[in-house]
Amino acid sequence: MKLQWTGLAAAAVAGVIALSACGTDNNNSAGSGSNAGDSASATSAVSAPGQSGAGSAGPIDCVNGTLKSDGSTAQQNAMTQWIKDYQSQCPKSTVNYGGGGSGQGITDFTNGQVDFAGSDAALDPTKGEVDAAAKACGSPALDLPMVTGPIAIGYNLNNLQDLVFTPDVLAKIFTGQITVWNDPAIAAINSAVTLPSTKITVFNRSDQSGTTQNFEKYLAATAPSVWTAEPSKQWAGTGQGKQGNQLVGQAIQTTAGGIGYVEWSYAIQNNLAIGQIDNGSGPVALTADSVAKAVAAAQPAPNGPGDLTLKLDYATTADGAYPIVLVTYEIVCSKYANPQTGALVKSFLTYIASSAAQDSVHDLGYAALPASVQAQVQAAVATIS
């Protein structure tokens, strides 16, 4: 299955809706191949508002029952909206999503504790995650790209907006080699701005995080002489650790001189100034259009048949491309031990992969998947049983 990353429609971020995430019932310990869907029984087709045209899912095939899921906080705002909308159409269906971070999501999935997981990094075959997931499922697991969420460099500095950062400067800030805002290296790329001598306070993710891994991949690809650590979900740089994107965003927002990496929607929620990134072809602001140009360069790198893992080009110098991007995957079983669980996972994912659902989270700070990719994700979801 070959992906063609073309035709990504720009998502205009007109505002943000602050939504609290659906809680996870820790007593409902039904795993990927377990009996999470035991209560799932009847199905019924319900028309989803606005779903028409190419790439839309059409009527929702509602399945009664409960799903348990966990993972990426980068997609949590989108997932909260989708769950609310899905359950309004399928009132006898319950989907619980706990934003414990990508690492926690993968751990819970491979331990058979959740029915699907969200992760900003696909399953890693070199770390045994692909085999562990297949063992938990009793069938091959699939990485399905579902959410496009760029990583913002959010900061809080005397109401200064649109500061420019190069890979070298970012790497030195996040490794503790640059410690004040008027450092000559920052001043040299922001000559029109008078920078204060304020101390830089770096915030990072304390939990196992796909957002961390994607940001570290960016630093390793663009500033390898400064960022020498192997990219992973565990932060390897300097800073104060906070659990989840939301707490990192809040810490930056309440700390003069604070800086950190957060998924775009959390930068918006916390009214953070967002840095422009210069990969070598000039400063690029974070917008839906600039994200689209970067995501368009992604190449398929599947872990197996039906898998839709992507390889992003963090070092891109394409004109107007914002390079620090991530794609959140829904990690699912291709075949569930409990057919009703599989039917409910299939129903929910069919909805969130639809053009109506993808469009519904634009205002939260997410860009829709390209129409061609939506179609391929929908085709993969249709094979779940």
Coordinates of C-alpha atoms in Angstrom, one line a residue:
M1 CA 0.0 0.0 0.0
K2 CA 1.7 3.2 -1.1
L3 CA 0.8 6.6 0.3
Q4 CA 0.5 9.7 -1.8
W5 CA 0.8 12.7 0.4
T6 CA -0.9 15.3 -1.9
G7 CA -3.8 17.7 -1.6
L8 CA -3.7 18.5 2.1
A9 CA -6.3 21.2 2.6
A10 CA -5.1 24.0 4.8
A11 CA -6.8 24.1 8.2
A12 CA -7.6 27.7 9.4
V13 CA -7.1 27.9 13.1
A14 CA -9.7 30.4 14.1
G15 CA -9.6 29.8 17.8
V16 CA -9.6 27.0 20.3
I17 CA -12.1 25.1 22.4
A18 CA -10.7 24.0 25.7
L19 CA -12.2 20.6 26.3
S20 CA -11.5 18.3 29.2
A21 CA -10.5 14.7 28.3
C22 CA -12.8 11.8 28.9
G23 CA -11.7 9.9 31.9
T24 CA -10.5 6.3 31.9
D25 CA -12.2 3.8 34.1
N26 CA -9.2 2.0 35.6
N27 CA -11.4 -0.8 36.8
N28 CA -12.4 -1.7 33.3
S29 CA -9.2 -3.6 32.4
A30 CA -10.2 -5.1 29.1
G31 CA -7.3 -5.5 26.8
S32 CA -6.7 -5.5 23.1
G33 CA -7.4 -9.1 22.7
S34 CA -9.7 -9.4 25.8
N35 CA -13.3 -8.9 26.6
A36 CA -13.5 -5.1 26.5
G37 CA -16.3 -5.4 24.0
D38 CA -18.3 -8.1 25.9
S39 CA -21.1 -5.7 26.4
A40 CA -21.1 -4.7 22.8
S41 CA -23.9 -6.3 20.9
A42 CA -26.4 -4.5 18.7
T43 CA -25.4 -2.4 15.7
S44 CA -27.3 0.3 14.0
A45 CA -26.6 2.7 11.2
V46 CA -26.8 6.4 12.2
S47 CA -26.2 9.2 9.8
A48 CA -23.4 11.5 10.9
P49 CA -24.1 15.2 10.2
G50 CA -22.2 16.6 7.4
Q51 CA -20.7 13.4 6.2
S52 CA -21.0 13.4 2.4
G53 CA -18.7 13.4 -0.6
A54 CA -15.3 11.9 -1.2
G55 CA -13.5 10.5 1.8
S56 CA -16.5 10.7 4.2
A57 CA -17.6 7.8 6.2
G58 CA -21.4 8.0 5.6
P59 CA -23.7 6.6 8.3
I60 CA -22.0 5.5 11.5
D61 CA -22.5 1.8 12.1
C62 CA -23.0 2.1 15.9
V63 CA -22.0 -0.8 18.1
N64 CA -23.2 -1.0 21.7
G65 CA -20.4 -1.4 24.3
T66 CA -17.4 0.2 25.9
L67 CA -13.8 0.7 24.7
K68 CA -10.8 1.6 26.8
S69 CA -7.9 3.5 25.2
D70 CA -4.9 5.5 26.3
G71 CA -1.9 7.4 25.0
S72 CA -0.9 10.6 23.3
T73 CA -1.8 13.9 24.9
A74 CA -1.0 15.6 21.6
Q75 CA -4.3 14.2 20.2
Q76 CA -6.3 14.4 23.4
N77 CA -8.2 17.6 22.5
A78 CA -9.1 16.0 19.1
M79 CA -10.0 12.7 20.7
T80 CA -12.2 14.4 23.3
Q81 CA -14.2 16.2 20.6
W82 CA -14.5 13.0 18.5
I83 CA -15.7 11.0 21.4
K84 CA -18.3 13.6 22.3
D85 CA -19.6 13.7 18.7
Y86 CA -19.5 9.9 18.2
Q87 CA -21.3 9.2 21.4
S88 CA -24.0 11.8 20.6
Q89 CA -24.7 9.7 17.5
C90 CA -24.2 6.3 19.2
P91 CA -25.5 6.8 22.8
K92 CA -25.2 3.2 23.7
S93 CA -21.4 3.3 22.8
T94 CA -18.8 4.5 25.3
V95 CA -15.2 5.3 24.4
N96 CA -12.8 6.1 27.2
Y97 CA -9.5 7.8 26.4
G98 CA -6.9 8.5 29.1
G99 CA -4.1 10.8 28.0
G100 CA -1.2 9.1 29.8
G101 CA 1.3 9.9 27.0
S102 CA 2.4 7.9 24.0
G103 CA 4.8 5.6 25.9
Q104 CA 2.0 4.7 28.4
G105 CA -0.4 4.1 25.5
I106 CA 2.0 1.6 23.8
T107 CA 2.8 -0.1 27.1
D108 CA -0.9 -0.5 28.0
F109 CA -1.6 -1.8 24.5
T110 CA 1.2 -4.3 24.4
N111 CA 0.2 -5.4 28.0
G112 CA -3.4 -6.0 26.8
Q113 CA -4.9 -3.4 29.0
V114 CA -6.5 -1.2 26.3
D115 CA -8.3 -1.8 23.1
F116 CA -6.4 0.8 21.1
A117 CA -3.7 3.3 21.8
G118 CA -2.7 6.7 20.5
S119 CA 1.0 7.4 19.9
D120 CA 2.9 10.2 18.3
A121 CA 5.5 7.6 17.3
A122 CA 4.6 4.4 15.5
L123 CA 5.5 1.0 17.0
D124 CA 9.3 0.5 16.9
P125 CA 10.3 -2.9 15.6
T126 CA 13.9 -2.4 16.9
K127 CA 12.6 -2.2 20.4
G128 CA 10.3 -5.2 20.1
E129 CA 7.1 -3.2 20.1
V130 CA 5.8 -4.6 16.9
D131 CA 6.2 -8.2 18.1
A132 CA 4.8 -7.4 21.6
A133 CA 1.7 -5.7 20.0
A134 CA 1.1 -8.7 17.7
K135 CA 1.4 -11.0 20.7
A136 CA -1.1 -9.0 22.7
C137 CA -3.5 -8.9 19.7
G138 CA -3.0 -12.5 18.5
S139 CA -2.8 -10.8 15.1
P140 CA -0.6 -8.2 13.5
A141 CA -1.1 -4.7 14.9
L142 CA -1.5 -1.6 12.7
D143 CA -0.2 1.9 13.0
L144 CA -2.9 4.2 11.4
P145 CA -2.1 7.9 11.1
M146 CA -5.1 9.9 12.3
V147 CA -4.0 13.3 13.7
T148 CA -1.6 15.9 12.2
G149 CA -0.4 18.0 15.1
P150 CA 2.7 20.2 14.7
I151 CA 5.0 20.9 17.6
A152 CA 5.2 24.5 18.7
I153 CA 8.1 26.1 20.3
G154 CA 6.1 28.0 22.9
Y155 CA 7.7 30.7 25.1
N156 CA 6.8 33.5 27.5
L157 CA 9.0 36.6 27.2
N158 CA 7.9 40.2 27.7
N159 CA 5.1 39.9 25.2
L160 CA 7.6 39.4 22.4
Q161 CA 6.1 37.5 19.5
D162 CA 7.5 35.6 16.6
L163 CA 11.1 35.1 17.7
V164 CA 13.1 33.2 15.2
F165 CA 15.0 30.0 16.2
T166 CA 17.5 28.0 14.2
P167 CA 18.1 24.3 14.9
D168 CA 21.5 25.1 16.4
V169 CA 20.1 27.7 18.8
L170 CA 17.2 25.4 19.8
A171 CA 19.5 22.5 20.4
K172 CA 21.7 24.7 22.6
I173 CA 18.7 26.0 24.6
F174 CA 17.3 22.6 25.2
T175 CA 20.7 21.2 26.2
G176 CA 21.4 24.0 28.6
Q177 CA 24.3 25.6 26.6
I178 CA 22.3 28.8 26.1
T179 CA 20.8 30.0 29.4
V180 CA 19.7 33.7 28.9
W181 CA 17.4 35.3 26.4
N182 CA 19.9 38.0 25.2
D183 CA 22.6 35.4 24.4
P184 CA 24.5 36.6 21.3
A185 CA 23.3 33.5 19.3
I186 CA 19.6 34.4 19.8
A187 CA 20.3 38.1 19.3
A188 CA 22.0 37.4 16.0
I189 CA 18.9 35.9 14.4
N190 CA 16.5 38.4 16.0
S191 CA 18.4 41.7 15.3
A192 CA 15.2 43.8 15.2
V193 CA 14.3 42.8 18.7
T194 CA 15.7 44.1 22.0
L195 CA 16.1 40.9 24.1
P196 CA 16.1 41.0 27.9
S197 CA 18.7 39.3 30.1
T198 CA 16.0 37.1 31.6
K199 CA 17.0 33.6 32.5
I200 CA 15.7 30.9 30.1
T201 CA 13.6 28.3 32.0
V202 CA 13.2 25.1 29.9
F203 CA 10.2 22.9 30.3
N204 CA 10.0 19.3 29.0
R205 CA 7.8 16.2 29.2
S206 CA 8.5 14.1 32.2
D207 CA 6.5 11.1 30.9
Q208 CA 7.3 8.8 28.0
S209 CA 6.2 11.0 25.1
G210 CA 5.9 10.7 21.3
T211 CA 6.0 14.5 21.2
T212 CA 9.4 14.3 22.9
Q213 CA 10.6 11.7 20.5
N214 CA 9.5 13.7 17.4
F215 CA 11.1 16.9 18.8
E216 CA 14.3 15.0 19.5
K217 CA 14.2 13.5 16.0
Y218 CA 14.0 17.1 14.7
L219 CA 17.0 18.2 16.8
A220 CA 19.1 15.1 15.9
A221 CA 18.3 15.6 12.2
T222 CA 19.1 19.3 12.0
A223 CA 21.7 19.9 14.8
P224 CA 23.5 16.6 15.2
S225 CA 26.7 18.2 16.5
V226 CA 24.8 19.7 19.4
W227 CA 22.0 17.2 20.0
T228 CA 23.9 13.9 20.2
A229 CA 21.4 11.8 22.2
E230 CA 19.5 9.1 20.4
P231 CA 15.9 10.2 19.9
S232 CA 13.5 8.5 22.3
K233 CA 10.3 9.0 24.2
Q234 CA 12.2 9.9 27.3
W235 CA 13.6 13.4 27.3
A236 CA 17.4 13.6 27.2
G237 CA 18.0 17.3 27.4
T238 CA 17.8 19.9 30.2
G239 CA 14.7 21.4 31.9
Q240 CA 11.9 20.9 34.3
G241 CA 9.7 17.9 33.6
K242 CA 5.9 18.2 33.5
Q243 CA 3.4 15.5 32.8
G244 CA 1.6 15.8 29.5
N245 CA 1.4 18.6 26.9
Q246 CA -1.2 20.5 29.0
L247 CA 1.0 20.9 32.1
V248 CA 4.1 21.8 30.0
G249 CA 1.9 24.5 28.3
Q250 CA 0.7 25.8 31.6
A251 CA 4.2 25.9 33.1
I252 CA 5.5 28.0 30.2
Q253 CA 2.5 30.3 30.4
T254 CA 3.1 31.0 34.1
T255 CA 6.9 31.4 34.0
A256 CA 8.6 34.5 32.7
G257 CA 11.3 33.4 30.4
G258 CA 9.8 30.0 30.0
I259 CA 10.2 27.9 26.8
G260 CA 9.2 24.4 25.9
Y261 CA 7.9 22.1 23.1
V262 CA 4.2 21.5 23.0
E263 CA 1.6 20.3 20.5
W264 CA 0.1 23.3 18.7
S265 CA -3.3 23.1 20.3
Y266 CA -1.8 23.4 23.8
A267 CA 0.2 26.5 22.7
I268 CA -3.1 28.0 21.5
Q269 CA -4.9 27.1 24.7
N270 CA -2.3 28.7 26.9
N271 CA -1.9 31.8 24.7
L272 CA 1.8 31.2 24.2
A273 CA 4.0 33.1 21.8
I274 CA 5.2 30.7 19.1
G275 CA 8.6 30.8 17.6
Q276 CA 9.3 30.8 13.9
I277 CA 11.7 28.1 12.7
D278 CA 14.6 28.7 10.2
N279 CA 15.9 25.4 8.8
G280 CA 18.1 27.2 6.4
S281 CA 15.7 28.8 3.9
G282 CA 14.3 31.6 6.1
P283 CA 12.0 31.9 9.1
V284 CA 8.7 29.9 8.8
A285 CA 5.8 30.6 11.1
L286 CA 3.6 27.8 12.3
T287 CA 0.4 27.8 10.2
A288 CA -1.8 25.2 8.7
D289 CA -0.3 25.9 5.2
S290 CA 3.3 25.6 6.4
V291 CA 2.5 22.4 8.2
A292 CA 0.8 21.0 5.1
K293 CA 4.0 21.7 3.1
A294 CA 6.1 19.7 5.5
V295 CA 3.6 16.8 5.9
A296 CA 3.4 16.6 2.1
A297 CA 7.0 15.4 2.0
A298 CA 6.4 12.4 4.3
Q299 CA 7.2 9.0 2.9
P300 CA 5.6 5.6 3.7
A301 CA 7.7 3.3 6.0
P302 CA 5.3 0.4 6.8
N303 CA 6.1 -2.2 9.5
G304 CA 4.1 -4.8 7.6
P305 CA 1.0 -5.3 5.3
G306 CA -1.7 -2.7 5.9
D307 CA 0.5 -0.7 8.2
L308 CA 0.6 3.1 7.4
T309 CA 3.7 4.3 9.3
L310 CA 5.2 7.4 7.8
K311 CA 8.7 8.9 7.7
L312 CA 8.8 12.6 8.2
D313 CA 11.6 14.9 6.8
Y314 CA 12.5 17.1 9.8
A315 CA 15.5 18.6 8.0
T316 CA 13.4 19.9 5.1
T317 CA 14.4 23.3 3.6
A318 CA 11.3 23.4 1.4
D319 CA 10.1 27.0 1.0
G320 CA 7.5 27.8 3.6
A321 CA 7.5 24.4 5.2
Y322 CA 7.3 24.3 9.0
P323 CA 9.5 21.3 9.9
I324 CA 8.7 20.3 13.5
V325 CA 5.6 18.2 12.9
L326 CA 4.2 15.0 14.3
V327 CA 1.5 12.5 13.2
T328 CA -0.4 10.7 15.9
Y329 CA -1.2 7.0 15.1
E330 CA -4.0 4.9 16.4
I331 CA -2.5 1.5 17.2
V332 CA -5.0 -1.2 16.7
C333 CA -5.3 -5.0 16.3
S334 CA -6.0 -6.2 12.7
K335 CA -8.2 -8.9 14.3
Y336 CA -9.5 -8.8 17.8
A337 CA -10.0 -11.9 19.9
N338 CA -13.5 -10.6 20.8
P339 CA -15.3 -9.8 17.5
Q340 CA -17.6 -7.3 19.3
T341 CA -14.5 -5.3 20.5
G342 CA -13.2 -5.3 16.9
A343 CA -16.6 -4.1 15.6
L344 CA -16.7 -1.2 18.1
V345 CA -13.1 -0.2 17.4
K346 CA -13.9 -0.4 13.6
S347 CA -17.0 1.8 14.1
F348 CA -15.3 4.5 16.1
L349 CA -12.2 4.7 13.9
T350 CA -14.3 4.7 10.7
Y351 CA -16.0 7.8 12.1
I352 CA -12.8 9.7 13.2
A353 CA -11.1 9.0 9.8
S354 CA -14.0 10.5 8.0
S355 CA -13.7 13.9 6.4
A356 CA -16.5 15.3 8.7
A357 CA -14.6 14.3 11.8
Q358 CA -11.2 15.4 10.5
D359 CA -12.7 18.8 9.6
S360 CA -14.4 19.1 13.0
V361 CA -11.1 19.6 14.9
H362 CA -9.6 22.3 12.7
D363 CA -10.4 25.0 15.3
L364 CA -8.7 23.0 18.0
G365 CA -5.3 23.4 16.2
Y366 CA -5.2 20.3 14.1
A367 CA -4.8 19.9 10.3
A368 CA -6.8 17.3 8.5
L369 CA -5.1 14.3 6.9
P370 CA -4.8 14.7 3.1
A371 CA -7.9 13.3 1.3
S372 CA -5.8 10.5 -0.3
V373 CA -4.5 9.4 3.1
Q374 CA -7.9 9.6 4.6
A375 CA -9.1 7.1 2.0
Q376 CA -6.2 4.7 2.7
V377 CA -6.7 4.9 6.4
Q378 CA -10.4 4.2 5.9
A379 CA -9.6 1.2 3.8
A380 CA -7.3 -0.1 6.5
V381 CA -9.9 0.5 9.2
A382 CA -12.4 -1.4 7.1
T383 CA -10.3 -4.6 7.4
I384 CA -10.4 -4.6 11.2
S385 CA -12.4 -7.5 12.6

